[in-house]
Short mmCIF file of C-alpha atoms in Angstrom, two decimals:
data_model
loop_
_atom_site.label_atom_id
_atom_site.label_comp_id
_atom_site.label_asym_id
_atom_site.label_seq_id
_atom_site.Cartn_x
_atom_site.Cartn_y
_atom_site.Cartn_z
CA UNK A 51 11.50 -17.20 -22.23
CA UNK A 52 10.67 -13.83 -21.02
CA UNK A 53 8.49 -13.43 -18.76
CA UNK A 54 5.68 -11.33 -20.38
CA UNK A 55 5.98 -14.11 -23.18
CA UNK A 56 4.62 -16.84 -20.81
CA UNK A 57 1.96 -14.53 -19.17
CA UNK A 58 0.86 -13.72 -22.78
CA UNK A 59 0.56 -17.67 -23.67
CA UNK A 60 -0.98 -18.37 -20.48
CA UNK A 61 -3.49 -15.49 -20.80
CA UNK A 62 -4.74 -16.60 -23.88
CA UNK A 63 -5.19 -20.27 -23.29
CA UNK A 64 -8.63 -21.39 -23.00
CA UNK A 65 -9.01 -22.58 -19.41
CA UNK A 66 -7.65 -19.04 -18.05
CA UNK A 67 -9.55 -16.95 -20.53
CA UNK A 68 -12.80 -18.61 -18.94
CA UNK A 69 -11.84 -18.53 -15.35
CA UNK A 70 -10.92 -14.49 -16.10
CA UNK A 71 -14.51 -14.23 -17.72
CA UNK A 72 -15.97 -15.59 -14.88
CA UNK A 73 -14.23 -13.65 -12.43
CA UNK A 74 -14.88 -10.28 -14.28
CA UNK A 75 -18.82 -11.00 -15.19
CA UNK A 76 -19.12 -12.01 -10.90
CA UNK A 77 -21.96 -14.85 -12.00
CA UNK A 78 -19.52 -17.26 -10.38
CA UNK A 79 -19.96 -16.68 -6.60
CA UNK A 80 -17.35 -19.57 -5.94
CA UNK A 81 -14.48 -20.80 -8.30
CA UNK A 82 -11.84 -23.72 -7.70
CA UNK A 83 -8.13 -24.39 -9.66
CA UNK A 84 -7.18 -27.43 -9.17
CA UNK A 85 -3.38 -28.82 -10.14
CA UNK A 86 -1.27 -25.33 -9.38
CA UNK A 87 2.10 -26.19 -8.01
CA UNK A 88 4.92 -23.59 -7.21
CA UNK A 89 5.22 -20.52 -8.93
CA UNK A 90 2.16 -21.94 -11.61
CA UNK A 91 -0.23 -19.74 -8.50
CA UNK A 92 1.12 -16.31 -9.58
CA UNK A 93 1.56 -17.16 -13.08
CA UNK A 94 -2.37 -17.66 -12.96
CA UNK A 95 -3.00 -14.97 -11.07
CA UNK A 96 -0.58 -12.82 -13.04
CA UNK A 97 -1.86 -13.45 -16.44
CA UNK A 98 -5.47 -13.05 -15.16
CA UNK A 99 -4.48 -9.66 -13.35
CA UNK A 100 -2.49 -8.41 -16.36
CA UNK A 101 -5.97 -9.31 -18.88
CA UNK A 102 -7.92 -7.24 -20.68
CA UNK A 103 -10.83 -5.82 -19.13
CA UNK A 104 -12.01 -4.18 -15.79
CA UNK A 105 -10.11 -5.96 -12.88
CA UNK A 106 -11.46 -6.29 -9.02
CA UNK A 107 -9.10 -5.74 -6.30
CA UNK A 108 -7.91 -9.34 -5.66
CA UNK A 109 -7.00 -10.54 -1.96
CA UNK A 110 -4.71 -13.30 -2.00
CA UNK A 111 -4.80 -15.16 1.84
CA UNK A 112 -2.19 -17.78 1.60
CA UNK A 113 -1.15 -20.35 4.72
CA UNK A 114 1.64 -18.59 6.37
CA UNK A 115 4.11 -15.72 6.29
CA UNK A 116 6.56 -17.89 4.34
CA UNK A 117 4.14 -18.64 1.72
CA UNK A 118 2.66 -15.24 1.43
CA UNK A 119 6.31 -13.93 1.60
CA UNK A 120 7.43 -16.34 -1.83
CA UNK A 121 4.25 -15.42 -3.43
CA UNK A 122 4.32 -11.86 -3.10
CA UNK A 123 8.15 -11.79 -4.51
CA UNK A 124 7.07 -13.91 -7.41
CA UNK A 125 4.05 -11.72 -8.95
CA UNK A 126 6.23 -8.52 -7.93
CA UNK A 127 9.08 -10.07 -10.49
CA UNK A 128 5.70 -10.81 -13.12
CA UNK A 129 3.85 -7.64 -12.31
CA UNK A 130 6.17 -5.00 -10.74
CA UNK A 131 5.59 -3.43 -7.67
CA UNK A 132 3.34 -0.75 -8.36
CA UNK A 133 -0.56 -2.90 -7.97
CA UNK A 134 1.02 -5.97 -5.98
CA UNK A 135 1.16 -5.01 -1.89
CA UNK A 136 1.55 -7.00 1.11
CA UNK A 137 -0.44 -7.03 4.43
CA UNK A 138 1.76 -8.50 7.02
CA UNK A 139 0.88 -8.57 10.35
CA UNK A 140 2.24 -6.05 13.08
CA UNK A 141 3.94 -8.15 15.17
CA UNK A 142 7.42 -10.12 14.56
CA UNK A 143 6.60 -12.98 15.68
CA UNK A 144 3.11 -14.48 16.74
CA UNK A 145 0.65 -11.46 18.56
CA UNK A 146 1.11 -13.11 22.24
CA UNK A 147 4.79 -11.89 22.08
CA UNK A 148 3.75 -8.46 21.73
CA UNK A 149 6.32 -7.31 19.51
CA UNK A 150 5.76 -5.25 16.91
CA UNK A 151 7.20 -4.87 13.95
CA UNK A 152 8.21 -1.12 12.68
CA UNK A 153 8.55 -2.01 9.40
CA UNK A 154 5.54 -4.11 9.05
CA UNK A 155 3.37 -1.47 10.56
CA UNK A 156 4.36 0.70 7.99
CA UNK A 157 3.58 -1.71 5.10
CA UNK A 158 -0.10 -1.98 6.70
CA UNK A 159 -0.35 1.56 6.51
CA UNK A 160 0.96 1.67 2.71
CA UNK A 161 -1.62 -1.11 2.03
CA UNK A 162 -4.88 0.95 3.61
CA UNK A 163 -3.98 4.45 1.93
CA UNK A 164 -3.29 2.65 -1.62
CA UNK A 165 -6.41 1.03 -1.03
CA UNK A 166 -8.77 3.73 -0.05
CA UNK A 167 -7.17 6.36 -2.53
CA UNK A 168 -6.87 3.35 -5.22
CA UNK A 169 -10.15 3.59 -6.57
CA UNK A 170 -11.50 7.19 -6.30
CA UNK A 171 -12.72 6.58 -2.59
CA UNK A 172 -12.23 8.99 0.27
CA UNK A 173 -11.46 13.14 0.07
CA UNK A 174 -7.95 12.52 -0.88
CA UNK A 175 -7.89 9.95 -3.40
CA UNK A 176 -6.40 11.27 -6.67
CA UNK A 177 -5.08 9.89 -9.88
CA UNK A 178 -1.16 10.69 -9.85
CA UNK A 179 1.24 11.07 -12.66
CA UNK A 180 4.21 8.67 -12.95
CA UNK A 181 6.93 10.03 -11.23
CA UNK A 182 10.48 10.00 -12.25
CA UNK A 183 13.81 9.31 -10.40
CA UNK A 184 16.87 11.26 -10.70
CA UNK A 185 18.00 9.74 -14.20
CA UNK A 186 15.07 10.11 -15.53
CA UNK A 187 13.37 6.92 -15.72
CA UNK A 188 9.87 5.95 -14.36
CA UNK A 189 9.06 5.19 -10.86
CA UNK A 190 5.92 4.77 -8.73
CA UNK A 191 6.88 5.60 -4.95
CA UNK A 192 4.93 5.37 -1.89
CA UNK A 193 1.47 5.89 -2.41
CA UNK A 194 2.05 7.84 -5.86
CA UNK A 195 -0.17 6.09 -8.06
CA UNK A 196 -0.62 6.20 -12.12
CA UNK A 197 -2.82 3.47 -13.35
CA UNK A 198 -6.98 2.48 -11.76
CA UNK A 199 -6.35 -1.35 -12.86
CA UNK A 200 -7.19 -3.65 -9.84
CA UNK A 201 -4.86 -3.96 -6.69
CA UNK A 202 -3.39 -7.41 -5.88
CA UNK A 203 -2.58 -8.07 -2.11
CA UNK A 204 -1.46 -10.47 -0.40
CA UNK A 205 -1.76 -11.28 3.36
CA UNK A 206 -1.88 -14.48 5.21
CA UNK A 207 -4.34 -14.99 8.74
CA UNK A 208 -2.40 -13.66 11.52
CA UNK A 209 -2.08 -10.21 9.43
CA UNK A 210 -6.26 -10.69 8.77
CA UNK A 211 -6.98 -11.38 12.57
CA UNK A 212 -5.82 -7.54 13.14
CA UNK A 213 -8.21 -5.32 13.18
CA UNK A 214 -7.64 -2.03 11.42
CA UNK A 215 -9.03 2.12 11.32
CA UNK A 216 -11.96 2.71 9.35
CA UNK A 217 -11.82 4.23 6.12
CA UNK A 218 -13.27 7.09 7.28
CA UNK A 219 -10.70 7.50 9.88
CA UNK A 220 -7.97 6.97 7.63
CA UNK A 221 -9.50 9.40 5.73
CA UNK A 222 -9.80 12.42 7.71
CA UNK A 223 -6.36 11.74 8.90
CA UNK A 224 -4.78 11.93 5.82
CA UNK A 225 -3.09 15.42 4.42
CA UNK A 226 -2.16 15.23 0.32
CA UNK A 227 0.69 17.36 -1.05
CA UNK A 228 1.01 17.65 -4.48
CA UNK A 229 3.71 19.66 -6.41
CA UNK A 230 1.96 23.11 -7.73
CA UNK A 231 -0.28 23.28 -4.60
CA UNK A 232 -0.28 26.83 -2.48
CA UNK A 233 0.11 26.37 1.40
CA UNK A 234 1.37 28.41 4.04
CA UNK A 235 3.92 26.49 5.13
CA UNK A 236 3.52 27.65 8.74
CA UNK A 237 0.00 26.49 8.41
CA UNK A 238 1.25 23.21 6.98
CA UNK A 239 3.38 23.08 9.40
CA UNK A 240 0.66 23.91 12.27
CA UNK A 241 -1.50 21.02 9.92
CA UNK A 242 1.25 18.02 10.31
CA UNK A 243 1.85 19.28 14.10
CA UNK A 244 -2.13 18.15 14.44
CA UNK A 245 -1.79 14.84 12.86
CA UNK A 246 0.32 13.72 15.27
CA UNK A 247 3.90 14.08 14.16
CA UNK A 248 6.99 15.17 16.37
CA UNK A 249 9.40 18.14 15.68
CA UNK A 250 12.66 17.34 15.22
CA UNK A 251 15.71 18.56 13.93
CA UNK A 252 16.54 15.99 11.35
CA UNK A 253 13.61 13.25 10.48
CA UNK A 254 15.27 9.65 11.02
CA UNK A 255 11.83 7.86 11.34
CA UNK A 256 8.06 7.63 10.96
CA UNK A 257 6.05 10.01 12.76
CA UNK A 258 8.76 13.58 12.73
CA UNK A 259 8.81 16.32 10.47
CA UNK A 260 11.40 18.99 10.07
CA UNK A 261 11.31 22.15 8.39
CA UNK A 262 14.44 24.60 7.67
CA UNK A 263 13.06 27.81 5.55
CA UNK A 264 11.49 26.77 2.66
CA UNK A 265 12.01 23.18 2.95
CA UNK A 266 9.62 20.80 4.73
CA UNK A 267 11.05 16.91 5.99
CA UNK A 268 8.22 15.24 6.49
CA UNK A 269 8.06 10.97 7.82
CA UNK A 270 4.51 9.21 6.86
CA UNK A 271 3.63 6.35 8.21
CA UNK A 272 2.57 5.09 4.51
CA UNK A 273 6.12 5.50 3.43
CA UNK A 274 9.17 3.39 3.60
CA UNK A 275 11.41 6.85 2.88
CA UNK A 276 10.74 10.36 4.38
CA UNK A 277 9.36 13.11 2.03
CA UNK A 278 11.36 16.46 0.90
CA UNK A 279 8.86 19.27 0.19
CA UNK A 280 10.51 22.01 -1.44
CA UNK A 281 8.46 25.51 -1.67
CA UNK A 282 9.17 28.43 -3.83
CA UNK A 283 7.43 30.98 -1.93
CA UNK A 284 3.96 29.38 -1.26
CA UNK A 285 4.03 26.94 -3.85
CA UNK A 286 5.12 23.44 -3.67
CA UNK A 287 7.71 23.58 -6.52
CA UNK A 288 9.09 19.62 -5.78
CA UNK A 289 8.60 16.74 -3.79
CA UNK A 290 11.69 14.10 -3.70
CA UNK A 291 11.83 11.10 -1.16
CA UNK A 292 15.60 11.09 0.59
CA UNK A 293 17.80 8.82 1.99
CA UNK A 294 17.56 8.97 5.99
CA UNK A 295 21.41 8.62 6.59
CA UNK A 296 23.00 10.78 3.52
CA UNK A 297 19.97 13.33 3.42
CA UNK A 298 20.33 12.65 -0.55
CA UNK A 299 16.96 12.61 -2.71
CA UNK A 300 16.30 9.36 -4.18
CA UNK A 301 13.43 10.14 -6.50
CA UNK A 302 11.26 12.87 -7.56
CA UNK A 303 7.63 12.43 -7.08
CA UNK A 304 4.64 14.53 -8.06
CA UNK A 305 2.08 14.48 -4.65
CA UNK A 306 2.14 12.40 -1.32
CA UNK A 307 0.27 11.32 1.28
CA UNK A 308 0.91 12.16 5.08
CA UNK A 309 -0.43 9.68 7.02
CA UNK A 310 -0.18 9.71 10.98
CA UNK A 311 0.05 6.68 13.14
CA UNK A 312 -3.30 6.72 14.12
CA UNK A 313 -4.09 5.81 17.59
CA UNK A 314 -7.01 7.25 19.37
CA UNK A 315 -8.68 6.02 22.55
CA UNK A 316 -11.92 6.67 20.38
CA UNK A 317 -10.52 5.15 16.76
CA UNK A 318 -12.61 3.30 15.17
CA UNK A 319 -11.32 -0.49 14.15
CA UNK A 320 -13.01 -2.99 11.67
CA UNK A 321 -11.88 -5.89 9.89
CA UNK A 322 -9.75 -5.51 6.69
CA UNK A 323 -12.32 -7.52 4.91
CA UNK A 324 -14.48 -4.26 5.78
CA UNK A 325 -11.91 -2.40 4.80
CA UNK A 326 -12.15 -3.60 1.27
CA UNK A 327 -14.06 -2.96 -1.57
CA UNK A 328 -17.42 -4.89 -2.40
CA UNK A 329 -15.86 -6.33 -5.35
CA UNK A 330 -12.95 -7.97 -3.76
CA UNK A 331 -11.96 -11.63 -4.99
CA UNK A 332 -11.01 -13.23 -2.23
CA UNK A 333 -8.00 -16.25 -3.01
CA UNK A 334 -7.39 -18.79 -1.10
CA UNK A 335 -5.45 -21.75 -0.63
CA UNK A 336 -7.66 -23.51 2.12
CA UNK A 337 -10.87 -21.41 2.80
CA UNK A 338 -11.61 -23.54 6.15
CA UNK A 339 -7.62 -23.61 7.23
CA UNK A 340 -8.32 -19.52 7.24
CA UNK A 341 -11.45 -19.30 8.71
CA UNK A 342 -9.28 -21.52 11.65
CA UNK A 343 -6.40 -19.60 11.94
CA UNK A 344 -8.02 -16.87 12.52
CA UNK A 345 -10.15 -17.97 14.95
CA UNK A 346 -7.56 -19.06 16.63
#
């Protein structure tokens, strides 16, 4: 069967349709499923997700990375990538190695600007178009974002038990590009120079820009592919993410976000929880195993 098929039969069976109701109306302040085995935890979570209605952000805390890992490839293959994120924690291995994790720091940073620009909160939050890749088909990259349904994360404790900036430091640390926009681009350039990021020659990883005439290379940290701003005199006429080695654009995209890797002796850190909206479900698999963990 397709998948959509089994969402829509599991969607519209009793039991979920109430649990969704519930979750939606908030009069429940604490729900339980019992029985869920394998991949029945993102069907659920899937089909409730993917229901009618007006959907909370939903954070989904399972055990481990490995579990967390499974679950986050299962509801991408239900849902797509474009609402389901993941919040891994910084470090390879556990924090007392000290040794972070480039790639994870970067999906942390994805995860906070989708979040605060998901909704309508913060100076730059916007609602994008779809963008399209070089054929011609839809895409969603980055932090390019189409639809205001609910975001599903998921994280595990030792990603929780980092702290992480404040929305409003994210916030006034974030520039937004978006393809029509006037700018100076020796302003822009003076702008991104600010934020943090490096001059280089050719951008090979987070944190550098470039720019040759009319043609701006710029690395966010929210990213996992550099930016290509194109300008036809001072207007932003595209905006493609490339390929690091080749220098070939990948896909067209109507606005970014530049994001910095911001780290301040004076930033401001709070708990992702914080971080959050009010309205966040929180999942769990063991609410006390968590609370533990993270203690820990």
């Amino acid at each position: 069967l397709e998948t959509s098929k089994v969402l829509s039969a599991l969607a519209s069976s009793e039991e979920v349709r109430e649990l969704a109701k519930r979750i939606r109306t908030g009069k429940a302040k604490e729900l339980r499923a019992d029985g869920l085995c394998g991949s029945s935890v993102a069907l659920l979570l899937a089909s409730i997700m993917n229901g009618r209605g007006n959907n909370p952000n939903m954070l989904v805390v399972m055990n481990d990375m490995d579990d967390a890992g499974y679950l986050y490839h299962d509801l991408t293959q239900m849902m797509g990538d474009e609402r389901v994120l993941f919040f891994p924690s910084s470090y390879r291995r556990a924090i007392k190695y000290n040794q972070k994790d480039a790639g994870n720091e970067i999906l942390r940073m994805q995860t906070l600007s989708q979040t605060l620009t998901h909704h309508g909160e913060g100076s730059h939050a916007e609602s994008f178009p779809t963008t399209n890749t070089p054929d011609g088909s839809p895409h969603h990259g980055g932090d390019v974002r189409q639809d205001r349904e609910g975001l599903l994360i998921v994280t595990y404790p030792d990603a929780l038990a980092e702290r992480v900036v404040s929305k409003q430091e994210l916030d006034e640390n974030m520039l937004t590009v978006k393809v029509g926009d006037e700018f100076d681009i020796n302003q822009l350039e003076k702008d991104i120079f600010k934020l943090g990021f490096e001059r280089v020659d050719y951008v090979y990883e987070p944190g550098q820009f470039a720019v040759r005439g009319s043609i701006v290379d710029v690395y966010s940290f929210s990213s996992d592919m550099p930016y290509r701003i194109d300008f036809f005199g001072d207007e932003v006429d595209s905006i493609r993410t490339f390929d690091v080695q080749s220098q070939l654009s990948q896909s067209k995209v109507d606005a970014m976000t530049i994001v910095p890797n911001i780290k301040k002796d004076n930033t401001e850190y709070i708990s992702f929880l914080e971080f959050l909206p009010k309205d966040t479900l929180i999942v769990t698999q063991s609410f006390a195993f968590v609370c533990d963990k993270i203690a820990q």
